[in-house]
Short mmCIF file of C-alpha atoms and ligand atoms in Angstrom, two decimals:
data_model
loop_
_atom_site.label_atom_id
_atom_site.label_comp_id
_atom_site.label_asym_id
_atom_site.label_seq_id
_atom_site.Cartn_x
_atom_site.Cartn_y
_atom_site.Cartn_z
CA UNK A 1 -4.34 21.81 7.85
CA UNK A 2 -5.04 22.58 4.43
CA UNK A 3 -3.48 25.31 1.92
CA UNK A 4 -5.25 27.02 -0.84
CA UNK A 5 -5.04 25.95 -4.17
CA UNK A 6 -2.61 28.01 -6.08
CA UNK A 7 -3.12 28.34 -10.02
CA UNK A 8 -0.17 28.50 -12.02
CA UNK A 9 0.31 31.12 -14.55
CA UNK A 10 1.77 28.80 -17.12
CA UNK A 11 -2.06 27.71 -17.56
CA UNK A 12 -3.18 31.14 -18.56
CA UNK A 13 -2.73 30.03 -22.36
CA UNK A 14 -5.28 26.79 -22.54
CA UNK A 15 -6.91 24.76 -19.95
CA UNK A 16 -6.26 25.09 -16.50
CA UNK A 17 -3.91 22.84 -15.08
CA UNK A 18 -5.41 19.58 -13.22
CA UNK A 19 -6.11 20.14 -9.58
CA UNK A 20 -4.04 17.32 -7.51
CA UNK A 21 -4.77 16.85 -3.89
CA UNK A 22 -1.78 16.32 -1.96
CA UNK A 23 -2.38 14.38 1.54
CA UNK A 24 0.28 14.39 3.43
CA UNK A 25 0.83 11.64 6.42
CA UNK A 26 4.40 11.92 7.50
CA UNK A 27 7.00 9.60 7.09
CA UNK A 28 10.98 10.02 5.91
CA UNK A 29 9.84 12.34 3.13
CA UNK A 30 9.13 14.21 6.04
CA UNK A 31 11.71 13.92 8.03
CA UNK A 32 14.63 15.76 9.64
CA UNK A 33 17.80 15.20 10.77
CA UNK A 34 20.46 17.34 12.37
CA UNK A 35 22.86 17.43 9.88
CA UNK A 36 22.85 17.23 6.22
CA UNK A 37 25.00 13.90 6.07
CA UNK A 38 22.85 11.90 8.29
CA UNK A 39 20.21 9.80 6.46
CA UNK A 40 19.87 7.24 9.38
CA UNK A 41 19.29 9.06 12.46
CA UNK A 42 16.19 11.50 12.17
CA UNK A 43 13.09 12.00 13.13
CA UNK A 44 10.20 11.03 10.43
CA UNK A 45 7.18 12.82 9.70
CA UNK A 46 8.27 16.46 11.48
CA UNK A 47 8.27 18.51 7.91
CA UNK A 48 4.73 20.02 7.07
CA UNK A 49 3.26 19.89 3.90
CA UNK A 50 3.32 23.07 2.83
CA UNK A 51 6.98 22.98 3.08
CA UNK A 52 7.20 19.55 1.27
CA UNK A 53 5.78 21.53 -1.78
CA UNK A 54 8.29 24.49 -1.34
CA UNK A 55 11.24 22.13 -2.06
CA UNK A 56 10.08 20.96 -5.76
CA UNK A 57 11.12 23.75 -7.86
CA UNK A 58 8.14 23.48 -10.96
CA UNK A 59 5.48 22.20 -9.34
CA UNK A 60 3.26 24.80 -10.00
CA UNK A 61 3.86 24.27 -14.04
CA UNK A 62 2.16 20.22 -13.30
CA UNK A 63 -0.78 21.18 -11.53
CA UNK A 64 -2.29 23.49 -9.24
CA UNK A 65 -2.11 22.00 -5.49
CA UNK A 66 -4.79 21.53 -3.05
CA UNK A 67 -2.64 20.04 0.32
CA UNK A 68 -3.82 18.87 3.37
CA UNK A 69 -2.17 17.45 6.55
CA UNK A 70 -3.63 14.36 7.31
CA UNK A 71 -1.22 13.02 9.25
CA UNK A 72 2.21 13.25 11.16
CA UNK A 73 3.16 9.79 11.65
CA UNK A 74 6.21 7.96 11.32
CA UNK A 75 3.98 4.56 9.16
CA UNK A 76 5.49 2.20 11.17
CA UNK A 77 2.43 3.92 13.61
CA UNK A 78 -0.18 3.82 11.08
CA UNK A 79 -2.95 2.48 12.51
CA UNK A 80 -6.49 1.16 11.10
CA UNK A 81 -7.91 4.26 12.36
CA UNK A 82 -6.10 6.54 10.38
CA UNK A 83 -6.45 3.98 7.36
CA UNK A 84 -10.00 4.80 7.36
CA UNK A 85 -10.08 8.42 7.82
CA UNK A 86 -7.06 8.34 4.82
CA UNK A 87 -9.38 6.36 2.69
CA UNK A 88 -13.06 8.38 3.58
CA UNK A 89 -10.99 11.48 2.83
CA UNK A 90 -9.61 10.26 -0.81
CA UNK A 91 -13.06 9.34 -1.33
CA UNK A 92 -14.31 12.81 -0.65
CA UNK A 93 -11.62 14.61 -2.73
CA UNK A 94 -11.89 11.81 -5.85
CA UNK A 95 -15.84 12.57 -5.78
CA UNK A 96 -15.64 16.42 -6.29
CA UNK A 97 -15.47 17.95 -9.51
CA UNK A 98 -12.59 20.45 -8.32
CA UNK A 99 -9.96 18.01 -7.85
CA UNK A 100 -8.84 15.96 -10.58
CA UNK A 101 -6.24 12.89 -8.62
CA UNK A 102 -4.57 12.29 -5.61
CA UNK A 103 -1.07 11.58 -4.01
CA UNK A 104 -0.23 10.92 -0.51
CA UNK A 105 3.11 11.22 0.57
CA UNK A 106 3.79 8.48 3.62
CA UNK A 107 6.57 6.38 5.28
CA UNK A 108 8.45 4.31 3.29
CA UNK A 109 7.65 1.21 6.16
CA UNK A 110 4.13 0.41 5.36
CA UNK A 111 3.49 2.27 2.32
CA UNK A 112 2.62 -0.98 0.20
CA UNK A 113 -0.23 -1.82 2.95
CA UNK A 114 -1.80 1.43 2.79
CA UNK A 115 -1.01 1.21 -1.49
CA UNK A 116 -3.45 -2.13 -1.10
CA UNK A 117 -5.69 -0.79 1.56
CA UNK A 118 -6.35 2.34 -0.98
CA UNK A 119 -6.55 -0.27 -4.01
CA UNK A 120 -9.49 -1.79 -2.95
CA UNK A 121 -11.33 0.61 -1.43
CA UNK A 122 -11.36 3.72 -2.97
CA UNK A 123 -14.01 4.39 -5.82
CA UNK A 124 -12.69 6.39 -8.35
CA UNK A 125 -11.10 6.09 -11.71
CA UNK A 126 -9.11 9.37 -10.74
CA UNK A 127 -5.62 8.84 -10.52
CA UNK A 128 -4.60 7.97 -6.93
CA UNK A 129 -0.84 7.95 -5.90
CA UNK A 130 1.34 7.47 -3.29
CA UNK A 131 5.09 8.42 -3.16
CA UNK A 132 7.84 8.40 -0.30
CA UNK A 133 11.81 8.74 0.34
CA UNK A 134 14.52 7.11 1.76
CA UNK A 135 16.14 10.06 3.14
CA UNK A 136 15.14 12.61 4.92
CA UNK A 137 14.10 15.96 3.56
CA UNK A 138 17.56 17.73 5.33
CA UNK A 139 19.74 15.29 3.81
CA UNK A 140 22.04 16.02 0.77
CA UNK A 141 20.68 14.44 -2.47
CA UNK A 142 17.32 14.08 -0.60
CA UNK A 143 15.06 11.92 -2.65
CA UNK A 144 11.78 13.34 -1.84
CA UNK A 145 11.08 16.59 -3.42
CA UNK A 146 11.72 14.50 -7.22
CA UNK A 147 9.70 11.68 -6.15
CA UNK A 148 6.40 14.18 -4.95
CA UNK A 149 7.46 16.37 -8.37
CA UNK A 150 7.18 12.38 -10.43
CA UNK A 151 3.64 11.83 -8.21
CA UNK A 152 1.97 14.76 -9.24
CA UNK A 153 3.04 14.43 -13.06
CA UNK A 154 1.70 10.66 -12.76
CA UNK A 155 -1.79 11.89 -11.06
CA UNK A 156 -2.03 15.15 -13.13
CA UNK A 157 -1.78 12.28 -16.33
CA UNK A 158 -4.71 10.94 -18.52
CA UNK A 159 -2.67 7.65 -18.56
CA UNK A 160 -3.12 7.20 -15.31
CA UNK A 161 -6.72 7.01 -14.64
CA UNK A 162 -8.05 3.72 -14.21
CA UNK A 163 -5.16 2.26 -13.14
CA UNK A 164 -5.79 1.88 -9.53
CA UNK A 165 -3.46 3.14 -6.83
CA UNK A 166 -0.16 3.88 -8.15
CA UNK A 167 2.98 4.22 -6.35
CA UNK A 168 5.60 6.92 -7.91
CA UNK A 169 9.05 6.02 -6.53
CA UNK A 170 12.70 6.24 -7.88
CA UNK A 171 10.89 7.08 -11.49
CA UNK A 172 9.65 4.03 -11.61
CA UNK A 173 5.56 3.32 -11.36
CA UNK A 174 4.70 0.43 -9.28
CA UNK A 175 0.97 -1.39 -9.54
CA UNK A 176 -0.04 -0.87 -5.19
CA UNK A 177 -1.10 -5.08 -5.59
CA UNK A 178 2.55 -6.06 -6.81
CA UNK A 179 4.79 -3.04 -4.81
CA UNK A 180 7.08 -4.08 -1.79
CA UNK A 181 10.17 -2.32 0.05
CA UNK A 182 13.21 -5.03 -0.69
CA UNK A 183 16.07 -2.28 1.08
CA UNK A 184 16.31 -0.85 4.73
CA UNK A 185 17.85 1.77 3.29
CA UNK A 186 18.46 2.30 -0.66
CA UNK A 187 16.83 5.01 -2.91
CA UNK A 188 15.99 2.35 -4.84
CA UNK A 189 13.91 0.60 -2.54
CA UNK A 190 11.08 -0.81 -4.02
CA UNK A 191 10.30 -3.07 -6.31
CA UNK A 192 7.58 -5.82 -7.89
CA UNK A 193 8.91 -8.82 -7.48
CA UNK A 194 8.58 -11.24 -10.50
CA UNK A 195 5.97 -8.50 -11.87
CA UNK A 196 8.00 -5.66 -12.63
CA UNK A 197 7.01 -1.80 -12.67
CA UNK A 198 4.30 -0.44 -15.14
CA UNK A 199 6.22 2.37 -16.07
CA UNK A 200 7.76 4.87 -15.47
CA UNK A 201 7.83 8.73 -14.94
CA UNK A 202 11.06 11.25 -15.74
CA UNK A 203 11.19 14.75 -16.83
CA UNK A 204 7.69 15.24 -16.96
CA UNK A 205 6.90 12.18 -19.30
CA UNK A 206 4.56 9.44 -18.33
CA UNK A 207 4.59 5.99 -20.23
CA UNK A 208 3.02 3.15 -19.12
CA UNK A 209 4.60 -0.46 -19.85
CA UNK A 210 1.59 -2.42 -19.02
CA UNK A 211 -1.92 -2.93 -16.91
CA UNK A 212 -3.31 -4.35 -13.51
CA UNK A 213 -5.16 -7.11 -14.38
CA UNK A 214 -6.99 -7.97 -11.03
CA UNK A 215 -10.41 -5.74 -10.44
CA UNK A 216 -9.67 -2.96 -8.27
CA UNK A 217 -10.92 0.77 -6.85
CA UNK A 218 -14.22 1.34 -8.11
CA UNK A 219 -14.58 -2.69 -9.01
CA UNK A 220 -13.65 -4.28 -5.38
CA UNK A 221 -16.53 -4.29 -2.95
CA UNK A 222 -14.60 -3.57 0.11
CA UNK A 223 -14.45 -0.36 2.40
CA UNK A 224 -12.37 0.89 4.79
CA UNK A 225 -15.71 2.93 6.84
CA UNK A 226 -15.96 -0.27 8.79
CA UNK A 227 -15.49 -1.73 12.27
CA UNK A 228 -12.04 -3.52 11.99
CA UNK A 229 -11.69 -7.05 12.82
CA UNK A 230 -8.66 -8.33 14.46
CA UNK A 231 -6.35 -10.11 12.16
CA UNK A 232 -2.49 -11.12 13.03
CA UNK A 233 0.42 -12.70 10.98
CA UNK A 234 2.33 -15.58 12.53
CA UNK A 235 5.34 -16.91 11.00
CA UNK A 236 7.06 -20.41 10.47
CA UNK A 237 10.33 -21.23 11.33
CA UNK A 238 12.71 -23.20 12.55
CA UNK A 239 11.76 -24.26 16.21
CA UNK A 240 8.34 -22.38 16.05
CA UNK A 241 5.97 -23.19 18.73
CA UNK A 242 2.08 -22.96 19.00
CA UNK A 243 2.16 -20.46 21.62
CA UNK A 244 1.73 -17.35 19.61
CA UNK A 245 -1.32 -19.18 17.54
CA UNK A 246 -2.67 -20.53 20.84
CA UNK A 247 -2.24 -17.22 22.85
CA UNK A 248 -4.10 -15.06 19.66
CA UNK A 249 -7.41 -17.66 19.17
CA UNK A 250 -7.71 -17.35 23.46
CA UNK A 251 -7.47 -13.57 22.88
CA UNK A 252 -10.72 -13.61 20.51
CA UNK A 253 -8.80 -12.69 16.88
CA UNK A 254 -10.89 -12.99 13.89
CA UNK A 255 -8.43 -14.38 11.20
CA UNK A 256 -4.94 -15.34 11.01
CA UNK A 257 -2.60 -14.94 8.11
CA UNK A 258 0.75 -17.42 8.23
CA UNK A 259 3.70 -16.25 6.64
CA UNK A 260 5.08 -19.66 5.67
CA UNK A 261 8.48 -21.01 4.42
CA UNK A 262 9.03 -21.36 0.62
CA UNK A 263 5.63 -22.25 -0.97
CA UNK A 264 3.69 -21.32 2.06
CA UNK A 265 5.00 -24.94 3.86
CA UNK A 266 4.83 -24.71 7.65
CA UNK A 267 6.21 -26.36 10.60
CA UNK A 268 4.40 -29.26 11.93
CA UNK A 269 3.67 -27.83 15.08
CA UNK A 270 2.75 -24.59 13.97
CA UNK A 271 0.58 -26.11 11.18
CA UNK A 272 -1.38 -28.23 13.88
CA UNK A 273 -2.33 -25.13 15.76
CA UNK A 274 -3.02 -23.28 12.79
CA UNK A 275 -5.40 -26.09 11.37
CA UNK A 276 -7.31 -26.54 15.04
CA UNK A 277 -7.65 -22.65 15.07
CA UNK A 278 -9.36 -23.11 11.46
CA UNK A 279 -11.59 -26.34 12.83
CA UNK A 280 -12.84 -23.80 15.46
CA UNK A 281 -14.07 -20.83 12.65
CA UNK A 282 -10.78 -19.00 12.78
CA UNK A 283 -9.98 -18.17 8.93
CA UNK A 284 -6.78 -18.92 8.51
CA UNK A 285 -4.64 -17.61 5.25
CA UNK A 286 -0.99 -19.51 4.34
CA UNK A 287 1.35 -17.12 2.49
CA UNK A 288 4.63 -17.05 2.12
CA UNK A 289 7.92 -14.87 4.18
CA UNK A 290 9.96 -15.72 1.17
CA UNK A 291 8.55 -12.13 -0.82
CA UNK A 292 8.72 -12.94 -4.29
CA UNK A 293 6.44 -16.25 -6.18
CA UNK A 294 3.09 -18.02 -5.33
CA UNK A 295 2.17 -20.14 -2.78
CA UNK A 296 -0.08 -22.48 -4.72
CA UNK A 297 -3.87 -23.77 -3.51
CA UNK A 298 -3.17 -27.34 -1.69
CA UNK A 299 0.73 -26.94 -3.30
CA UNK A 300 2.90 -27.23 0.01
CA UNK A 301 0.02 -28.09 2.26
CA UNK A 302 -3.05 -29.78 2.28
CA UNK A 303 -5.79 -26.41 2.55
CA UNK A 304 -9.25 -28.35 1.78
CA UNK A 305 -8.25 -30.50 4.87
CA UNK A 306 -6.43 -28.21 6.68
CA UNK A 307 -8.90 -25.62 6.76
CA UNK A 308 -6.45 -23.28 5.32
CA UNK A 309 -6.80 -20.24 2.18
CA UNK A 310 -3.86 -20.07 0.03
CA UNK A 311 -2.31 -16.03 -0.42
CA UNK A 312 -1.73 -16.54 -4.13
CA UNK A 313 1.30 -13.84 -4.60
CA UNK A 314 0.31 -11.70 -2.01
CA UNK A 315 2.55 -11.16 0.74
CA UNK A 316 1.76 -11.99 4.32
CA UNK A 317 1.10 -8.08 4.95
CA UNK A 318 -0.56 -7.52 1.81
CA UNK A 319 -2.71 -11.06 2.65
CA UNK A 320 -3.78 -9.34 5.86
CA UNK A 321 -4.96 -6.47 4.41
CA UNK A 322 -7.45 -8.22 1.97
CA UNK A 323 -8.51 -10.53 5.26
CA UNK A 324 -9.26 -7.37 7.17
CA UNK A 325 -11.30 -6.15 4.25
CA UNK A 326 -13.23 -9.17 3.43
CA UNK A 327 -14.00 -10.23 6.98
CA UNK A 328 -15.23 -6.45 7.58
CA UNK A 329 -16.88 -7.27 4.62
CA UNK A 330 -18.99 -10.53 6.25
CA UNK A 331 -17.30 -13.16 3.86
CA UNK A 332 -15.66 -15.37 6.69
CA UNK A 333 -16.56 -18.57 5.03
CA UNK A 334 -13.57 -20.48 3.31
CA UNK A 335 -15.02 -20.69 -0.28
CA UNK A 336 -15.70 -16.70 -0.15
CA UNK A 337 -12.61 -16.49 1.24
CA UNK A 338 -10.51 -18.29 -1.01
CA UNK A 339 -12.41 -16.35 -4.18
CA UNK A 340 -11.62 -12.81 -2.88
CA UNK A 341 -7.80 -13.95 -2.54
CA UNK A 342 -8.47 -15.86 -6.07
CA UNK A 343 -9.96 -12.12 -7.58
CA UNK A 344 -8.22 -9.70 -5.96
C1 SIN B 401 8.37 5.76 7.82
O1 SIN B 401 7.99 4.72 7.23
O2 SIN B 401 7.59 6.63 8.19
C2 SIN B 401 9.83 5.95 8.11
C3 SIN B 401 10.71 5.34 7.11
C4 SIN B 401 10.60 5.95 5.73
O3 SIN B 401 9.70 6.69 5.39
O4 SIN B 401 11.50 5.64 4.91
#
């Protein structure tokens, strides 16, 4: 669905007001529940977009809105599928001289894959941003309509472009490399781990802290217009067995991403399957479930003769993501490999 662009009077003075693109793809933002007190037990993703952008009172004073219903999904659904129609259709809209940024208002769940996803493969300098909520949009001190109202100021800035994708959330703006959720169910749900934001946005003002410093958007070479590979996370444990490594390499994946204990370490048996799935061209990636820190090239294991790429601070998820991209890409060797996780 999309909805016209409206032009706000407040522009009549001086230049018109930026033109923001507003993708929406579900998620609690969109969501209802039954009664105004509940903020557990709804249904995501149910609330169109237009509606989204009748709940934030002075929107039309930020920018004028060009919306579009991509999706109604709850994100723990999203699929690569609808990663690549997201990311062909920020392309488009980035590309055209009408529109001037982005946001894309999604599920809290697996916002920060899609935030990396978008990162490194869309190529503009326009500001690109993605926003959610923790409760739905019936609920009583919903979080949603100031958190969309907070995205739009951020893409409608100058500051923002060339940033990469941004994530607006709670006021705070979060880099899409360094964002995770750390709460099932707090407002104040995401955060950078050891990083920090790189600003923040409130009552209209946007001031930047500091920069991304890895290339990204129009400086990574990946795209998401590609035929996906098949690339799973196994994790280490206590009592892990090789099962789930041996049943994935029968099944034909492509690459597998570990998400180890502490400094990417992993149990014995786990690491044996792992490093016989790697002897037999399965790219295999060691991060870490702990979500904040490194795990350090040849640091808790031995990668140059295990066979094994070292995450760097990427999360497990976040690792996959860049594996997807750079095995669509053709780099499956481990040198190529370990340089993309190295740059990006
Ligand atoms: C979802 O990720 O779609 C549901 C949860 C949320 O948005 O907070």
């Amino acid at each position: 669905m999309n909805t016209s662009v409206s032009t706000s009077s407040s522009a009549a003075a001086g230049r018109p007001l930026p033109c923001i693109a507003v993708l929406a793809t579900g998620g609690t933002i969109a969501g209802s529940a039954a009664d105004a007190a509940n903020t557990a037990g709804y249904q995501a993703g149910v609330i169109g977009v237009a509606q989204l952008l009748a709940a934030v009172p002075g929107l039309d004073a930020v920018a004028r809105i060009h919306a579009e219903q991509v999706a109604s999904i709850d994100s723990k659904d999203m699929s690569l599928a609808l990663w690549s129609t997201l990311a062909q259709r920020v392309n488009e809209l980035l590309a055209s001289d009408d529109i001037d940024g982005v946001v894309i208002t999604h599920g809290t769940d697996t916002l920060e894959e899609t935030a990396y996803l978008l990162q490194l493969t869309v190529k503009s300098a326009k500001p690109c941003v993605l926003t959610a909520a923790m409760r739905p949009a019936t609920a009583l001190s919903a979080d949603g309509p100031l958190n969309l109202l907070n995205a739009v100021t951020l893409a409608a800035s100058e500051a923002a472009a060339g940033q990469g994708v941004l994530v607006a959330f709670n006021n705070r703006i979060h880099c899409a490399r360094d964002v995770a959720k750390f709460s099932t169910y707090a407002v104040d749900a995401f955060q950078s781990p050891e990083i920090g934001a790189l600003g923040w946005v409130q009552d209209g003002r946007v001031e930047f802290q500091r920069r991304a410093l890895r290339p990204h958007t129009v400086d990574a070479p990946f795209s998401a217009n590609v035929p996906w590979p098949q690339v799973e996370i196994v994790t280490s444990y206590a009592g892990v067995s090789r099962a789930a490594v041996e049943a994935l390499v029968a099944a034909g994946v492509d690459g597998l991403v570990v998400a180890g204990t502490g400094n990417g370490s992993i149990h014995g048996a786990l690491q044996q399957a792992l490093a016989e799935a790697a002897s037999k061209g399965v790219p295999v990636v060691r991060a870490s479930r702990v979500g904040s820190g490194h795990v350090m090239h040849n640091g808790a294991a031995k990668d140059d003769a295990l066979g094994f790429v070292s995450s760097g601070t990427l999360s497990p998820y976040k690792s996959r993501v860049l594996l997807l991209l750079a095995l669509a890409a053709g780099m499956t060797d481990k040198a190529s490999l370990q340089h993309v996780f190295d740059t990006f």
